[in-house]
CSV table of C-alpha atoms in Angstrom, one decimal:
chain,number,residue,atom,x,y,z
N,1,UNK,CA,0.0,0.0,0.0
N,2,UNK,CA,1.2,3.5,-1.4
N,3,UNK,CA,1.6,5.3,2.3
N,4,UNK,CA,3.6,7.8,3.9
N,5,UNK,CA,4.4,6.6,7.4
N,6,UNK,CA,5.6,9.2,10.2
N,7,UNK,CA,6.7,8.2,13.6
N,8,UNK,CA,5.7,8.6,16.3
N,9,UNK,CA,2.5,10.1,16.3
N,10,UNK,CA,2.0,11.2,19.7
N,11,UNK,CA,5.0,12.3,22.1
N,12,UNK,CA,5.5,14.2,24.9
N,13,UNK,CA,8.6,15.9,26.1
N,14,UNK,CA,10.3,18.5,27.6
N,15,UNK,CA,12.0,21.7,26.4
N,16,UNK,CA,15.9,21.0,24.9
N,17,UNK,CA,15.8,17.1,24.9
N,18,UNK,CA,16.8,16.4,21.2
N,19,UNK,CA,14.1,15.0,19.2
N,20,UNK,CA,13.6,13.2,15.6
N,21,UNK,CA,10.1,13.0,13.9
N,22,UNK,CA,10.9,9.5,11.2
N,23,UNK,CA,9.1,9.8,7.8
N,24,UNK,CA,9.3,7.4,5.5
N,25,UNK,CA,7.6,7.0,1.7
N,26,UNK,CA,7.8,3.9,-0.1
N,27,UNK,CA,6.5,5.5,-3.8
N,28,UNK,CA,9.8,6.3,-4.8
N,29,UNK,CA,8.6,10.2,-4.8
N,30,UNK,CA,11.2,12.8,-5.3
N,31,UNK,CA,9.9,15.4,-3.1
N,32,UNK,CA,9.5,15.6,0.1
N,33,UNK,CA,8.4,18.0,2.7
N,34,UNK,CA,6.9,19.1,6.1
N,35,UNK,CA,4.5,21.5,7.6
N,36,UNK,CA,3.2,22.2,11.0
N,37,UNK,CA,-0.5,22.8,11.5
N,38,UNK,CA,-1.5,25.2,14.6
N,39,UNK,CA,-4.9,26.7,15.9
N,40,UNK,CA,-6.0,29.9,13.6
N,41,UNK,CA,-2.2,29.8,11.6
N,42,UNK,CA,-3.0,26.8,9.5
N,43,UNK,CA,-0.7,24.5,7.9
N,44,UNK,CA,2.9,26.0,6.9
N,45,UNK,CA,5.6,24.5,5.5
N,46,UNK,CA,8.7,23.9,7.3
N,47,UNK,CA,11.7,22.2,4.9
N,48,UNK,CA,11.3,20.3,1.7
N,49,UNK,CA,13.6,18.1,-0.2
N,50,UNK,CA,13.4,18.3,-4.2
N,51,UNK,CA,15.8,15.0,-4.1
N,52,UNK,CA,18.6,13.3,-2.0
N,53,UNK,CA,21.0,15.4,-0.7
N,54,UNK,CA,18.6,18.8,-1.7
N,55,UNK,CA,16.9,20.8,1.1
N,56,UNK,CA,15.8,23.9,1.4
N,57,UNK,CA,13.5,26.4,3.9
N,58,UNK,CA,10.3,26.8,4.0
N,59,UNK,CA,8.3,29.6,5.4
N,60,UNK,CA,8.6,28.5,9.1
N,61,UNK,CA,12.4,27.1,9.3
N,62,UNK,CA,13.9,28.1,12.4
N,63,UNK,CA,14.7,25.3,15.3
N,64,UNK,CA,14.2,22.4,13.0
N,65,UNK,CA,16.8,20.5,10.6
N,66,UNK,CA,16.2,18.3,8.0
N,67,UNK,CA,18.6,15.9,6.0
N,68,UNK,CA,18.0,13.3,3.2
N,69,UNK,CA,20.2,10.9,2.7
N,70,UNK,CA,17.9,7.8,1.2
N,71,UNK,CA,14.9,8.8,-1.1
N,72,UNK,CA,12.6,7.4,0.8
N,73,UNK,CA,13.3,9.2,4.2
N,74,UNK,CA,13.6,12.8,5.3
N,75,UNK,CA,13.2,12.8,9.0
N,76,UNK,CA,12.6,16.1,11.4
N,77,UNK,CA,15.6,17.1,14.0
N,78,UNK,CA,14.7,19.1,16.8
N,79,UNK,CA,17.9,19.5,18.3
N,80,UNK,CA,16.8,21.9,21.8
N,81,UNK,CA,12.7,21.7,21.7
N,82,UNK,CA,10.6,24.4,22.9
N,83,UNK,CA,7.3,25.2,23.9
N,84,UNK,CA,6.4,27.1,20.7
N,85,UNK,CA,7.4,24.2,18.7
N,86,UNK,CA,4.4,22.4,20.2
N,87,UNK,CA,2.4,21.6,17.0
N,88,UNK,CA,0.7,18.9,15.1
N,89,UNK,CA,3.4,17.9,12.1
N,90,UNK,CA,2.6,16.4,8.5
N,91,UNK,CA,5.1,15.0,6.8
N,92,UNK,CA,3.9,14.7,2.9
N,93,UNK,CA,5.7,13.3,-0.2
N,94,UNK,CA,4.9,13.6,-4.4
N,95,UNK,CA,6.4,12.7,-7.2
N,96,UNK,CA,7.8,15.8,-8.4
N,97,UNK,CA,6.5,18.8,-6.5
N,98,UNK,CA,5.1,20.5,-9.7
N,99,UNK,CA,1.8,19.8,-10.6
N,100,UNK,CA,1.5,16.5,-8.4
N,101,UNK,CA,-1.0,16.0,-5.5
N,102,UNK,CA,0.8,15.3,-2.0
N,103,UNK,CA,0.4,12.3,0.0
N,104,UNK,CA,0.4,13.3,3.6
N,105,UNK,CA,1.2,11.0,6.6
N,106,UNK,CA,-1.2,10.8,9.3
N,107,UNK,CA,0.7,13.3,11.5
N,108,UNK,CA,2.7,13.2,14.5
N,109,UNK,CA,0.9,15.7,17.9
N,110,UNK,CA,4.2,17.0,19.9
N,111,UNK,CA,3.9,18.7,23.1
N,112,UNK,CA,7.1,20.4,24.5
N,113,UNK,CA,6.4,20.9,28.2
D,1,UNK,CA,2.1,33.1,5.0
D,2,UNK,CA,-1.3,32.0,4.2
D,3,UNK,CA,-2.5,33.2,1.2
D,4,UNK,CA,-5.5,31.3,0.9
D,5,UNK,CA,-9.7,32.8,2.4
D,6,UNK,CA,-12.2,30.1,2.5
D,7,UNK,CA,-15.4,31.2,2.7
D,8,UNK,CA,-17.6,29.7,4.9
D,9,UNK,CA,-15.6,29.1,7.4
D,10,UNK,CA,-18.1,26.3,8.8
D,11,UNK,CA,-21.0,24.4,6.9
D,12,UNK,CA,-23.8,22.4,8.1
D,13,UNK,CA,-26.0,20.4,5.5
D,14,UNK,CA,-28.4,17.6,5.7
D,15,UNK,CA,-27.4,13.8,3.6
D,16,UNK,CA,-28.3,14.0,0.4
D,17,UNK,CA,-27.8,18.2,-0.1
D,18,UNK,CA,-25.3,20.0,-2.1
D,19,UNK,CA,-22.0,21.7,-0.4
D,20,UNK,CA,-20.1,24.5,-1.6
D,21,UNK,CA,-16.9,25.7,-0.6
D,22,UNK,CA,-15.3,28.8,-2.0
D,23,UNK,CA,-11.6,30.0,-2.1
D,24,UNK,CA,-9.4,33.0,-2.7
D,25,UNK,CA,-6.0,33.6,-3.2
D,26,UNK,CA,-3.7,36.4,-3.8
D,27,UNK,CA,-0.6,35.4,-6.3
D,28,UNK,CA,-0.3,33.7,-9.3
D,29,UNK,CA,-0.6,29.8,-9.3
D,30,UNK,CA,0.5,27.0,-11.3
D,31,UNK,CA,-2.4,25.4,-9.5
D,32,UNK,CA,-4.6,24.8,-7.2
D,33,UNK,CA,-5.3,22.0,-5.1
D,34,UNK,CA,-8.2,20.7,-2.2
D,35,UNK,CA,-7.4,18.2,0.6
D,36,UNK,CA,-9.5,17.0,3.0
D,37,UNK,CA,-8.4,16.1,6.7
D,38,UNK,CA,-10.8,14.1,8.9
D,39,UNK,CA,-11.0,15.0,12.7
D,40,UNK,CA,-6.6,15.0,14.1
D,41,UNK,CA,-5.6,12.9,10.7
D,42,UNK,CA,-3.5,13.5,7.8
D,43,UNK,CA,-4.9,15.2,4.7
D,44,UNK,CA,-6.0,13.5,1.9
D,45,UNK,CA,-5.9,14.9,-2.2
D,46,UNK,CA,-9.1,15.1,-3.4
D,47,UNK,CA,-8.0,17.2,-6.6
D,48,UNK,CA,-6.0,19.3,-8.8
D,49,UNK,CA,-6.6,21.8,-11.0
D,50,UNK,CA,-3.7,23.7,-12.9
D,51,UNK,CA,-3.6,27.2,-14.1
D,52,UNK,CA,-4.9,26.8,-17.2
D,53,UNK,CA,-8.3,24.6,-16.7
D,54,UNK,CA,-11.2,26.1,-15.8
D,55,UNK,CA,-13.4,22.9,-14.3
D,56,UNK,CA,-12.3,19.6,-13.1
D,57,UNK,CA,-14.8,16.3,-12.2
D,58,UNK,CA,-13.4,13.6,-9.5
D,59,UNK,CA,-16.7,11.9,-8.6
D,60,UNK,CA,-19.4,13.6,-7.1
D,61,UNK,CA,-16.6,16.6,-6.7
D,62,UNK,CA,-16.8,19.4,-9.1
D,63,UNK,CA,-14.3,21.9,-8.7
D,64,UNK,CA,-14.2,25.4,-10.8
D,65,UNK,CA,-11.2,27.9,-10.8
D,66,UNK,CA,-11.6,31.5,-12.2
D,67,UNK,CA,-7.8,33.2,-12.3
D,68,UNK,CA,-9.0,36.2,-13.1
D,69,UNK,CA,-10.8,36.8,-10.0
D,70,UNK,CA,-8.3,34.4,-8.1
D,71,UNK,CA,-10.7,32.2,-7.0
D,72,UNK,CA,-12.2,28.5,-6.8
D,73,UNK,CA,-15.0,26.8,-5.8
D,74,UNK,CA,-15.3,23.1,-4.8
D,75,UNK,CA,-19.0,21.3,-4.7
D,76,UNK,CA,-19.8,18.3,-3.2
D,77,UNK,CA,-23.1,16.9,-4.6
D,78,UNK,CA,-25.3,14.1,-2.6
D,79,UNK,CA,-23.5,15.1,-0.1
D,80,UNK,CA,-23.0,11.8,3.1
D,81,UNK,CA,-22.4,11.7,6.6
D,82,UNK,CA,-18.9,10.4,5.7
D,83,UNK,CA,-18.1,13.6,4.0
D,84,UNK,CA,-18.3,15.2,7.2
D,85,UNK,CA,-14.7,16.3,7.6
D,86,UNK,CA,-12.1,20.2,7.1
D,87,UNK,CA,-11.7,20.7,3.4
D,88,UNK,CA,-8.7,22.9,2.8
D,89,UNK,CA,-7.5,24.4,-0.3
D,90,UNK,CA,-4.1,24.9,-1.3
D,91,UNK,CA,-2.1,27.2,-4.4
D,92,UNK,CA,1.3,26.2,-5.8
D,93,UNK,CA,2.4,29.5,-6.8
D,94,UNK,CA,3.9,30.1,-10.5
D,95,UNK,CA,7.2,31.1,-9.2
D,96,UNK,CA,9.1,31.9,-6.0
D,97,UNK,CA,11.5,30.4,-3.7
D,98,UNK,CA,9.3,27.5,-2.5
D,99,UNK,CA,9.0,24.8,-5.1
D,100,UNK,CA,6.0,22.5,-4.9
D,101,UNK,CA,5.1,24.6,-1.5
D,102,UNK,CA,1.4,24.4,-0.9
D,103,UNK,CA,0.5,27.5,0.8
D,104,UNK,CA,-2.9,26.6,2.5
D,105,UNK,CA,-6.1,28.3,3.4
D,106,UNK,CA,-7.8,28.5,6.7
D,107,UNK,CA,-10.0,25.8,5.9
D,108,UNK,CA,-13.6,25.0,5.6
D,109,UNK,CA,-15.7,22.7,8.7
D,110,UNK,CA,-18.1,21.0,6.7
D,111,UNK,CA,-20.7,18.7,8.4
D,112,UNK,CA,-23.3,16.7,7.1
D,113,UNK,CA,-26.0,15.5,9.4
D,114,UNK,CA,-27.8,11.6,8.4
């Protein structure tokens, strides 16, 4: 089954403990990205990946790090969590970026206490 | 930023009725796309429309865009209890810094009662 599959989905923690949000796609898509969805801001993007070893900012950037080393995974670093960073988090993949629809994972809830 | 209005903000039909959901945006798009997320899960692509189409058919979804007024309008005919869900839509712009960034609007509650 064509999924994007982000872990974990629920997690707790307190501020500055380094954290990684997994995502993982297994339709060989070339794009990658994530967004955070909060209360009356909607969802904005955070980083994307056009391809392995290509990142770049989105519009909310600052206290997270990407990487992508495999096609198929582009996992979230939170290296000092705080409380502002609490968020719900999609992690969503397509085949090109341009003109493709985006398959989302089902979302991962932090809350930095 | 979000560039996206979504007009209503919340709808409440009965099975069976029509539901329209309406959309602005400010910039020039390569297109346009609408997700729906159920209750605290991930979104889900309904359909998209590029820059240069004016109607699109998925279903019993009918979406229209208008560029010249920046706008779009998605309808959800015999409308279900199932359908009950947020229906967002979502612009990739023509150009900018961003590639393939969906910039979102706030989002339309729609909820359909049996």
């Amino acid at each position: 089954e064509a999924q994007v599959t982000q872990n974990p989905r629920y997690l707790i923690t307190v501020t500055g403990k380094k954290l990684t949000v997994t995502c993982s796609q297994n339709m060989n898509h070339e794009y990658m990205s994530w967004y955070r969805q909060d209360p009356g801001l909607g969802l904005r993007q955070i980083y994307y990946s056009m391809n392995v070893e290509v990142t770049d900012k989105g519009d909310v950037p600052e206290g997270y790090k990407v990487s992508r080393k495999e096609k198929r995974n582009f996992p979230l670093i939170l290296e000092s969590p705080s409380p502002n960073q609490t968020s719900l988090y999609f992690c969503a993949s397509s085949l090109s970026g341009d003109n493709q629809p985006q398959h989302f994972g089902d979302g991962t809830r932090l809350s930095i206490l | 930023s979000q560039q996206g209005e979504e007009d209503p903000q919340a709808l409440s039909i009965q099975e069976g009725e029509n539901a329209t959901m309406n959309c602005s945006y400010k910039t020039s798009i390569n297109n346009l796309q609408w997700y729906r997320q159920n209750s605290g899960r991930g979104l889900v692509h309904l359909i998209l429309i590029r820059s240069n189409e004016r109607e699109k058919h998925s279903g019993r979804l009918r979406v229209t865009l208008d560029t010249s007024k920046k706008s779009s309008s998605l309808l959800i005919t015999a409308s279900r209890a199932a359908d009950t869900a947020s229906y967002f839509c979502a612009t990739v712009a023509l150009w900018g810094t961003s590639y393939g960034k969906l910039t979102f609007g706030q989002g339309t509650i729609l909820t359909v009662h049996p």
